[in-house]
Amino acid sequence: MEHNGFSFSILCGTLFSLLELHASLGDITYSIPEEMKRGSVIGNIATDLGLGADSLSAREARLDVDGRSRLYCEINANSGDLVVAETIDREELCGPRVACALKYELVLENPLELHRIIVQIQDINDNSPRFPSEHLQLEISESAVKGQRFPLNEAHDADVGINAVQSYTLERNDHFVLAVNTNKDGGKYGELVLEKELDREQQQEVTLLLSAVDGGTPRRSGTAIIHVTVLDANDNIPVFSQTAYKVSLPENSPLDTVVVTVSATDADEGQNGEVIYDFSGISDKAARLFSIERETGKIKVIGPIDFEVEAYYEMRVQAQDGAGLVSNTKVIFEITDINDNAPAIFLKSMKIPILENVLPGTEVGIINVMDKDSEGNRQVHCSIQQNVPFKLNPSIQNYYSLVTTSELDREIISDYNITITATDEGSPPLSSSKTIHLSVSDVNDNPPVFEEQSYSAYVTENNKPGSSMCSVTARDPDWRQNGTVVYSLLPSEVNGVPMSSFLSINGDTGVIHAVRAFDYEQFRSFKVHVVARDNGSPPLSSNVTVSVFITDENDNSPQILYPAPAGNSLMTEMVPKAALAGSLVSKVIAVDADSGQNAWLSYQIVKSTDPGLFTIGLHSGEIRAQRDITESDSMKQNLVISVKDNGQPSLSTTCDVYLLVSDNLAEVPELKDISHEESSKLTSYLIIALVSVSTFFLTFIILILAVKFCRRTKPRMLFDGAVAIPSAYFPPNYADVDGTGTLRSSYNYDAYLTTGSRTSDFKFVVGVMARFRVKSESVFANS
């Protein structure tokens, strides 16, 4: 492209005078000259649409090109200007067509709007006329008469309108003048007019300079040298069968396809009547697609024919006879569309990720579908697979809105692959698919859920503080912080003591630890409530009950309730001399604060004065005569009893049981020989008190038994029983463990007759009604 300084300044000065805005039915039309520099402002779309420049950016304004791969223009989102993005060559874009326009669709979102933008490209005089050849060969018979005309090759100018070839000039010479004629299609060509006859004998060749001039500003011209060879008479030029050839050519036609055959005849004979063909005017683009056979006039396809690139081609063909006379015709190719382009799917806008709580009908994306084909081949239908909660709603022209059809749940499906299929109406139809990946973002709509409805924890008493007892686990299907669970204990009390003094919980893992050591004998179980709370906003929570059971450990030795030592004195019981084998003479009563097998007690005699005289029940603790007591048996009997529990390891306690084999205290000679005066006095007092109380008590018992005997039908009044146990011998606050201990606190005997006694003697418990205390160092000094 050539410009001198003056013409360029004129162009710049008239640039904005060529810009005009035309609005019709919502369309905006601009008119600009070709070859504008990149960045040149075409117009302000924001102003022309009545919008602010900032609204274009906020509404994500963009230009979509209809069926064209190159954009040429773009929007400055900051200023709202429509500017040139790429230099526009009208000749390359539109070829010989006078009307040349770029068509765009301006898309605005929020809300969705569509405006059609048309940019008319005006031709500038940037091409010079060109002859098919810089050297034209003419053979003219010397018989040619004055005024005879000889058509010349038409000069071709890629520009159109006034910028195309307007006139021809011929350098002054002695034989020819130039006549300029106009074709039916408006094209101008020149003819040599013989003004002075040729004389081959005087001049065999004539050289002429032919110039073609266009009407642009500044004017451009092209030249060709005409070599005229003077021959003998050739008075006929080739004549085409048609003044113009118009052919419809399908796109994608195979190479070497014969599109059309042009034909011209010459009435001359011999060499003067032989015709050859060639293009006299053809664009560079068309020259890459078509060729002509010089001898036959067949025009063939030599390049790819694409309707979407160019739908119209125009060229001129000349026929030249052997003498150099030529004639011209026009050939027009109209490219017809076939359905060779599948629809293209473009994702124009997408809101990713999507909140799972969006309402049905929410727009999440905008889809644009385009087909480069024409008419019915570009009519497109879109569809979406049926197994997703989305659908396509047709919007404006070839735009669709992707909307939700139902509620979403990220915990069920967190990602969607949506396949959109676009199918045109061609024959056969073509289709294309595009898969869109949509991710669903989380909202805190699920509380933590414990894996179990309740938990039980078992901990052995005397545990180490800080040891773990159990673990609770809650699951929250939400994501990230919405699904992060923190555990805590619900404030409560156990026997008035805060729960925090007993247990603690790891807030991250849910592991429950014992803060202190537990004592089974203090309490056996308690409940604590654990709260699982997520980190969402607002947070959601749930509770679960943990039942803590303290299991027993064998940490308590058996405690002997009877006989119980009282200071330095030992309790002594009397055994009648007439006691028979199996008679109950005493009973050892013991308890164990533990429970279960740890409280199962067993009794055995580990040492006795007479090993074969007494036996003890393994589990009852009853001391019975193993054989009949005889006169030869020692009066003082000392038994060492061991009470052992069933724990692991086993714990035991021993006690001493002192027995006097006698019917009354008078028979005990040792009592009179006590050396210590103080002990003797005390013993005397005790004997006097014992006899007095025994006499009173015996009388009282006889009366009671008489009354009971009258009321009962059973004749038997004597029972096998144990020694009466005063309640004072039980430990403070003693109670059996879940009914599994060795003795209940309410279990007590008042008075019993000796088992199997054949006499009316009574056995008294020392310390109940008549307690006989004898100091161990005095009575059993020699035991």
Tab-separated table of C-alpha atoms in Angstrom, residues 159-454:
chain	number	residue	atom	x	y	z
A	159	ASP	CA	-10.162	-1.375	-5.414
A	160	VAL	CA	-13.813	-0.759	-6.190
A	161	GLY	CA	-15.990	2.148	-7.156
A	162	ILE	CA	-14.230	5.386	-7.934
A	163	ASN	CA	-10.954	3.854	-6.851
A	164	ALA	CA	-11.128	1.301	-9.657
A	165	VAL	CA	-9.845	1.892	-13.188
A	166	GLN	CA	-11.513	4.959	-14.647
A	167	SER	CA	-9.559	5.753	-17.779
A	168	TYR	CA	-6.731	4.756	-20.108
A	169	THR	CA	-4.146	6.871	-21.871
A	170	LEU	CA	-1.934	6.023	-24.808
A	171	GLU	CA	1.393	7.550	-25.516
A	172	ARG	CA	1.300	9.696	-28.676
A	173	ASN	CA	2.261	7.846	-31.846
A	174	ASP	CA	1.750	8.031	-35.616
A	175	HIS	CA	-0.744	5.201	-36.085
A	176	PHE	CA	-3.076	4.676	-33.140
A	177	VAL	CA	-5.325	6.516	-30.776
A	178	LEU	CA	-7.044	5.066	-27.716
A	179	ALA	CA	-10.788	4.623	-27.208
A	180	VAL	CA	-12.062	3.806	-23.726
A	181	ASN	CA	-15.200	1.678	-23.483
A	182	THR	CA	-17.347	0.412	-20.635
A	183	ASN	CA	-18.447	-3.200	-20.189
A	184	LYS	CA	-21.917	-4.226	-19.156
A	185	ASP	CA	-20.648	-4.802	-15.638
A	186	GLY	CA	-19.182	-1.323	-15.459
A	187	GLY	CA	-15.582	-2.277	-16.121
A	188	LYS	CA	-13.566	-0.095	-18.527
A	189	TYR	CA	-11.258	-1.357	-21.177
A	190	GLY	CA	-9.289	0.242	-23.947
A	191	GLU	CA	-9.256	-0.235	-27.697
A	192	LEU	CA	-6.589	0.785	-30.147
A	193	VAL	CA	-8.137	2.729	-33.010
A	194	LEU	CA	-6.122	2.742	-36.220
A	195	GLU	CA	-5.787	6.331	-37.219
A	196	LYS	CA	-3.211	5.834	-39.966
A	197	GLU	CA	-2.859	2.655	-41.993
A	198	LEU	CA	0.084	0.452	-41.366
A	199	ASP	CA	2.644	-0.337	-43.946
A	200	ARG	CA	4.478	-3.514	-43.115
A	201	GLU	CA	7.139	-2.697	-45.604
A	202	GLN	CA	7.912	0.563	-43.927
A	203	GLN	CA	7.522	-0.513	-40.292
A	204	GLN	CA	7.110	-4.083	-39.101
A	205	GLU	CA	6.686	-3.294	-35.386
A	206	VAL	CA	5.130	-0.459	-33.439
A	207	THR	CA	5.771	0.004	-29.696
A	208	LEU	CA	3.116	1.787	-27.643
A	209	LEU	CA	2.891	2.745	-23.964
A	210	LEU	CA	-0.562	2.142	-22.457
A	211	SER	CA	-1.482	3.564	-19.027
A	212	ALA	CA	-4.506	2.732	-16.828
A	213	VAL	CA	-5.559	5.358	-14.274
A	214	ASP	CA	-8.010	4.951	-11.372
A	215	GLY	CA	-10.224	7.684	-9.887
A	216	GLY	CA	-8.861	7.675	-6.362
A	217	THR	CA	-7.160	10.471	-4.458
A	218	PRO	CA	-4.336	10.547	-5.194
A	219	ARG	CA	-4.677	8.823	-8.516
A	220	ARG	CA	-2.819	5.612	-9.166
A	221	SER	CA	-1.831	4.175	-12.506
A	222	GLY	CA	-0.353	1.116	-14.114
A	223	THR	CA	1.366	0.744	-17.490
A	224	ALA	CA	1.876	-1.900	-20.136
A	225	ILE	CA	3.988	-1.880	-23.281
A	226	ILE	CA	2.163	-2.869	-26.434
A	227	HIS	CA	4.247	-4.514	-29.111
A	228	VAL	CA	2.371	-4.357	-32.410
A	229	THR	CA	3.601	-6.693	-35.101
A	230	VAL	CA	2.339	-5.777	-38.551
A	231	LEU	CA	0.969	-8.823	-40.347
A	232	ASP	CA	-1.146	-9.558	-43.154
A	233	ALA	CA	-4.928	-9.310	-42.788
A	234	ASN	CA	-6.679	-10.805	-39.703
A	235	ASP	CA	-10.049	-9.200	-39.608
A	236	ASN	CA	-11.921	-11.328	-36.993
A	237	ILE	CA	-11.567	-11.476	-33.237
A	238	PRO	CA	-12.568	-14.401	-31.010
A	239	VAL	CA	-16.186	-14.347	-29.889
A	240	PHE	CA	-17.271	-16.019	-26.594
A	241	SER	CA	-20.397	-18.145	-26.531
A	242	GLN	CA	-21.628	-16.139	-23.509
A	243	THR	CA	-21.042	-12.594	-22.475
A	244	ALA	CA	-20.807	-13.827	-18.847
A	245	TYR	CA	-20.610	-17.222	-17.199
A	246	LYS	CA	-22.292	-17.747	-13.856
A	247	VAL	CA	-21.573	-21.020	-12.078
A	248	SER	CA	-22.756	-22.494	-8.759
A	249	LEU	CA	-19.927	-24.432	-7.106
A	250	PRO	CA	-20.373	-26.554	-3.945
A	251	GLU	CA	-17.770	-25.993	-1.289
A	252	ASN	CA	-15.216	-28.715	-0.671
A	253	SER	CA	-15.251	-29.618	-4.345
A	254	PRO	CA	-12.384	-32.031	-5.122
A	255	LEU	CA	-9.217	-30.779	-6.720
A	256	ASP	CA	-9.118	-30.835	-10.541
A	257	THR	CA	-12.909	-30.558	-10.673
A	258	VAL	CA	-13.878	-28.825	-13.926
A	259	VAL	CA	-16.083	-25.984	-12.849
A	260	VAL	CA	-16.909	-24.478	-16.243
A	261	THR	CA	-15.537	-24.473	-19.775
A	262	VAL	CA	-15.442	-21.149	-21.570
A	263	SER	CA	-15.539	-21.233	-25.348
A	264	ALA	CA	-14.766	-18.639	-27.995
A	265	THR	CA	-14.700	-18.999	-31.796
A	266	ASP	CA	-12.778	-17.060	-34.434
A	267	ALA	CA	-14.070	-16.858	-37.983
A	268	ASP	CA	-10.593	-16.638	-39.357
A	269	GLU	CA	-8.858	-19.640	-40.704
A	270	GLY	CA	-5.541	-21.172	-39.928
A	271	GLN	CA	-3.406	-19.614	-37.285
A	272	ASN	CA	-5.591	-16.539	-37.190
A	273	GLY	CA	-8.515	-18.694	-36.071
A	274	GLU	CA	-6.720	-20.615	-33.319
A	275	VAL	CA	-7.854	-19.400	-29.898
A	276	ILE	CA	-6.072	-19.664	-26.543
A	277	TYR	CA	-7.515	-18.738	-23.150
A	278	ASP	CA	-6.159	-17.012	-20.116
A	279	PHE	CA	-7.305	-15.007	-17.112
A	280	SER	CA	-7.241	-11.292	-17.847
A	281	GLY	CA	-8.483	-10.157	-14.435
A	282	ILE	CA	-8.392	-12.320	-11.292
A	283	SER	CA	-7.701	-11.633	-7.614
A	284	ASP	CA	-4.791	-13.212	-5.854
A	285	LYS	CA	-7.151	-15.230	-3.671
A	286	ALA	CA	-9.025	-16.621	-6.671
A	287	ALA	CA	-5.757	-17.322	-8.519
A	288	ARG	CA	-4.816	-19.734	-5.689
A	289	LEU	CA	-8.078	-21.643	-6.151
A	290	PHE	CA	-8.716	-21.783	-9.915
A	291	SER	CA	-6.724	-22.437	-13.095
A	292	ILE	CA	-7.619	-22.412	-16.795
A	293	GLU	CA	-6.361	-24.646	-19.594
A	294	ARG	CA	-5.049	-22.426	-22.358
A	295	GLU	CA	-6.148	-24.689	-25.204
A	296	THR	CA	-9.540	-25.939	-23.928
A	297	GLY	CA	-10.830	-23.125	-21.723
A	298	LYS	CA	-11.565	-25.524	-18.852
A	299	ILE	CA	-11.504	-23.821	-15.470
A	300	LYS	CA	-10.519	-26.256	-12.709
A	301	VAL	CA	-10.348	-26.232	-8.943
A	302	ILE	CA	-6.757	-26.189	-7.650
A	303	GLY	CA	-7.345	-25.139	-4.020
A	304	PRO	CA	-9.737	-25.708	-1.140
A	305	ILE	CA	-13.150	-24.173	-1.694
A	306	ASP	CA	-14.685	-23.084	1.587
A	307	PHE	CA	-18.009	-21.317	1.723
A	308	GLU	CA	-17.213	-20.037	5.207
A	309	VAL	CA	-14.086	-18.271	3.891
A	310	GLU	CA	-15.529	-16.791	0.685
A	311	ALA	CA	-18.872	-17.386	-1.008
A	312	TYR	CA	-18.325	-15.355	-4.199
A	313	TYR	CA	-15.554	-15.184	-6.813
A	314	GLU	CA	-15.437	-13.094	-9.968
A	315	MET	CA	-12.803	-13.121	-12.733
A	316	ARG	CA	-12.339	-12.157	-16.389
A	317	VAL	CA	-11.190	-14.529	-19.112
A	318	GLN	CA	-9.743	-13.475	-22.462
A	319	ALA	CA	-9.631	-15.399	-25.698
A	320	GLN	CA	-6.767	-14.543	-28.079
A	321	ASP	CA	-6.408	-15.748	-31.631
A	322	GLY	CA	-3.217	-16.487	-33.415
A	323	ALA	CA	-2.906	-12.972	-34.688
A	324	GLY	CA	-3.156	-11.499	-31.182
A	325	LEU	CA	-6.738	-10.300	-31.297
A	326	VAL	CA	-8.517	-10.795	-27.992
A	327	SER	CA	-11.967	-10.676	-26.517
A	328	ASN	CA	-13.060	-10.881	-22.859
A	329	THR	CA	-15.860	-12.421	-20.832
A	330	LYS	CA	-16.731	-12.529	-17.144
A	331	VAL	CA	-16.892	-15.707	-15.048
A	332	ILE	CA	-18.753	-15.623	-11.692
A	333	PHE	CA	-18.528	-18.427	-9.151
A	334	GLU	CA	-21.133	-18.596	-6.397
A	335	ILE	CA	-20.046	-21.057	-3.710
A	336	THR	CA	-22.897	-23.075	-2.269
A	337	ASP	CA	-22.844	-24.259	1.302
A	338	ILE	CA	-22.841	-27.875	2.382
A	339	ASN	CA	-23.214	-29.052	5.963
A	340	ASP	CA	-19.522	-29.522	6.666
A	341	ASN	CA	-19.263	-27.683	9.967
A	342	ALA	CA	-20.475	-29.130	13.225
A	343	PRO	CA	-21.947	-26.642	15.696
A	344	ALA	CA	-19.436	-25.065	18.052
A	345	ILE	CA	-20.336	-24.717	21.745
A	346	PHE	CA	-18.837	-21.814	23.685
A	347	LEU	CA	-19.020	-21.344	27.429
A	348	LYS	CA	-19.534	-17.597	27.793
A	349	SER	CA	-20.110	-17.369	31.511
A	350	MET	CA	-20.094	-19.799	34.408
A	351	LYS	CA	-20.628	-19.277	38.144
A	352	ILE	CA	-18.289	-21.812	39.765
A	353	PRO	CA	-18.583	-23.164	42.374
A	354	ILE	CA	-22.338	-23.357	42.987
A	355	LEU	CA	-23.692	-23.169	46.518
A	356	GLU	CA	-25.564	-26.330	47.377
A	357	ASN	CA	-28.519	-24.340	48.759
A	358	VAL	CA	-29.316	-22.431	45.533
A	359	LEU	CA	-32.975	-22.403	44.601
A	360	PRO	CA	-34.257	-24.359	41.591
A	361	GLY	CA	-34.253	-22.174	38.491
A	362	THR	CA	-31.023	-20.356	39.411
A	363	GLU	CA	-28.927	-19.408	36.364
A	364	VAL	CA	-25.404	-20.782	36.696
A	365	GLY	CA	-24.014	-20.285	33.177
A	366	ILE	CA	-24.503	-18.888	29.678
A	367	ILE	CA	-23.877	-21.066	26.611
A	368	ASN	CA	-23.418	-19.794	23.044
A	369	VAL	CA	-23.813	-22.139	20.070
A	370	MET	CA	-22.594	-21.218	16.583
A	371	ASP	CA	-22.543	-22.991	13.220
A	372	LYS	CA	-20.484	-21.546	10.359
A	373	ASP	CA	-22.786	-23.043	7.767
A	374	SER	CA	-25.726	-21.136	6.270
A	375	GLU	CA	-29.494	-21.302	6.209
A	376	GLY	CA	-30.856	-24.623	7.452
A	377	ASN	CA	-27.380	-26.008	7.983
A	378	ARG	CA	-26.808	-23.490	10.749
A	379	GLN	CA	-30.052	-24.041	12.617
A	380	VAL	CA	-28.977	-25.683	15.856
A	381	HIS	CA	-30.794	-27.464	18.673
A	382	CYS	CA	-29.162	-28.002	22.069
A	383	SER	CA	-29.845	-30.745	24.556
A	384	ILE	CA	-28.482	-31.926	27.881
A	385	GLN	CA	-28.409	-35.394	29.457
A	386	GLN	CA	-31.380	-36.189	31.641
A	387	ASN	CA	-29.616	-37.470	34.761
A	388	VAL	CA	-28.403	-34.117	36.076
A	389	PRO	CA	-30.376	-31.425	37.936
A	390	PHE	CA	-29.785	-28.851	35.207
A	391	LYS	CA	-31.456	-27.785	31.988
A	392	LEU	CA	-30.904	-25.368	29.099
A	393	ASN	CA	-33.330	-22.505	28.588
A	394	PRO	CA	-33.196	-20.794	25.152
A	395	SER	CA	-32.401	-17.135	25.568
A	396	ILE	CA	-31.532	-14.628	22.821
A	397	GLN	CA	-30.874	-16.073	19.348
A	398	ASN	CA	-28.149	-18.675	19.764
A	399	TYR	CA	-27.692	-18.184	23.518
A	400	TYR	CA	-28.854	-20.555	26.239
A	401	SER	CA	-29.042	-20.222	30.006
A	402	LEU	CA	-27.953	-23.175	32.125
A	403	VAL	CA	-30.267	-23.297	35.156
A	404	THR	CA	-30.823	-25.683	38.053
A	405	THR	CA	-33.940	-27.859	38.099
A	406	SER	CA	-33.863	-29.115	41.672
A	407	GLU	CA	-32.072	-28.649	44.968
A	408	LEU	CA	-28.418	-29.691	45.181
A	409	ASP	CA	-26.763	-31.650	47.957
A	410	ARG	CA	-22.979	-31.554	48.047
A	411	GLU	CA	-22.866	-34.425	50.514
A	412	ILE	CA	-24.507	-36.680	47.897
A	413	ILE	CA	-22.900	-35.318	44.706
A	414	SER	CA	-20.147	-32.711	44.921
A	415	ASP	CA	-19.254	-32.487	41.214
A	416	TYR	CA	-21.208	-32.664	38.003
A	417	ASN	CA	-19.949	-33.332	34.497
A	418	ILE	CA	-22.647	-31.860	32.264
A	419	THR	CA	-22.521	-32.883	28.605
A	420	ILE	CA	-24.209	-30.452	26.214
A	421	THR	CA	-24.943	-31.688	22.703
A	422	ALA	CA	-25.646	-29.327	19.792
A	423	THR	CA	-27.103	-30.719	16.541
A	424	ASP	CA	-27.750	-28.770	13.331
A	425	GLU	CA	-30.525	-29.322	10.788
A	426	GLY	CA	-28.250	-30.201	7.875
A	427	SER	CA	-28.488	-33.377	5.856
A	428	PRO	CA	-26.968	-35.405	7.285
A	429	PRO	CA	-27.069	-33.507	10.581
A	430	LEU	CA	-23.817	-32.820	12.396
A	431	SER	CA	-23.437	-32.553	16.126
A	432	SER	CA	-20.841	-31.733	18.703
A	433	SER	CA	-20.647	-32.074	22.456
A	434	LYS	CA	-19.014	-30.161	25.249
A	435	THR	CA	-18.605	-31.341	28.815
A	436	ILE	CA	-18.777	-28.717	31.550
A	437	HIS	CA	-17.434	-29.484	34.998
A	438	LEU	CA	-19.430	-27.906	37.817
A	439	SER	CA	-18.412	-28.150	41.452
A	440	VAL	CA	-20.867	-27.665	44.320
A	441	SER	CA	-19.636	-25.686	47.311
A	442	ASP	CA	-20.577	-26.618	50.838
A	443	VAL	CA	-22.918	-24.921	53.285
A	444	ASN	CA	-23.181	-26.006	56.904
A	445	ASP	CA	-26.411	-27.980	56.656
A	446	ASN	CA	-25.461	-31.175	58.495
A	447	PRO	CA	-24.879	-31.520	62.253
A	448	PRO	CA	-22.286	-33.997	63.497
A	449	VAL	CA	-23.720	-37.495	63.963
A	450	PHE	CA	-22.239	-39.908	66.492
A	451	GLU	CA	-21.431	-43.392	65.265
A	452	GLU	CA	-23.363	-44.896	68.186
A	453	GLN	CA	-26.536	-43.814	69.960
A	454	SER	CA	-24.825	-44.182	73.330
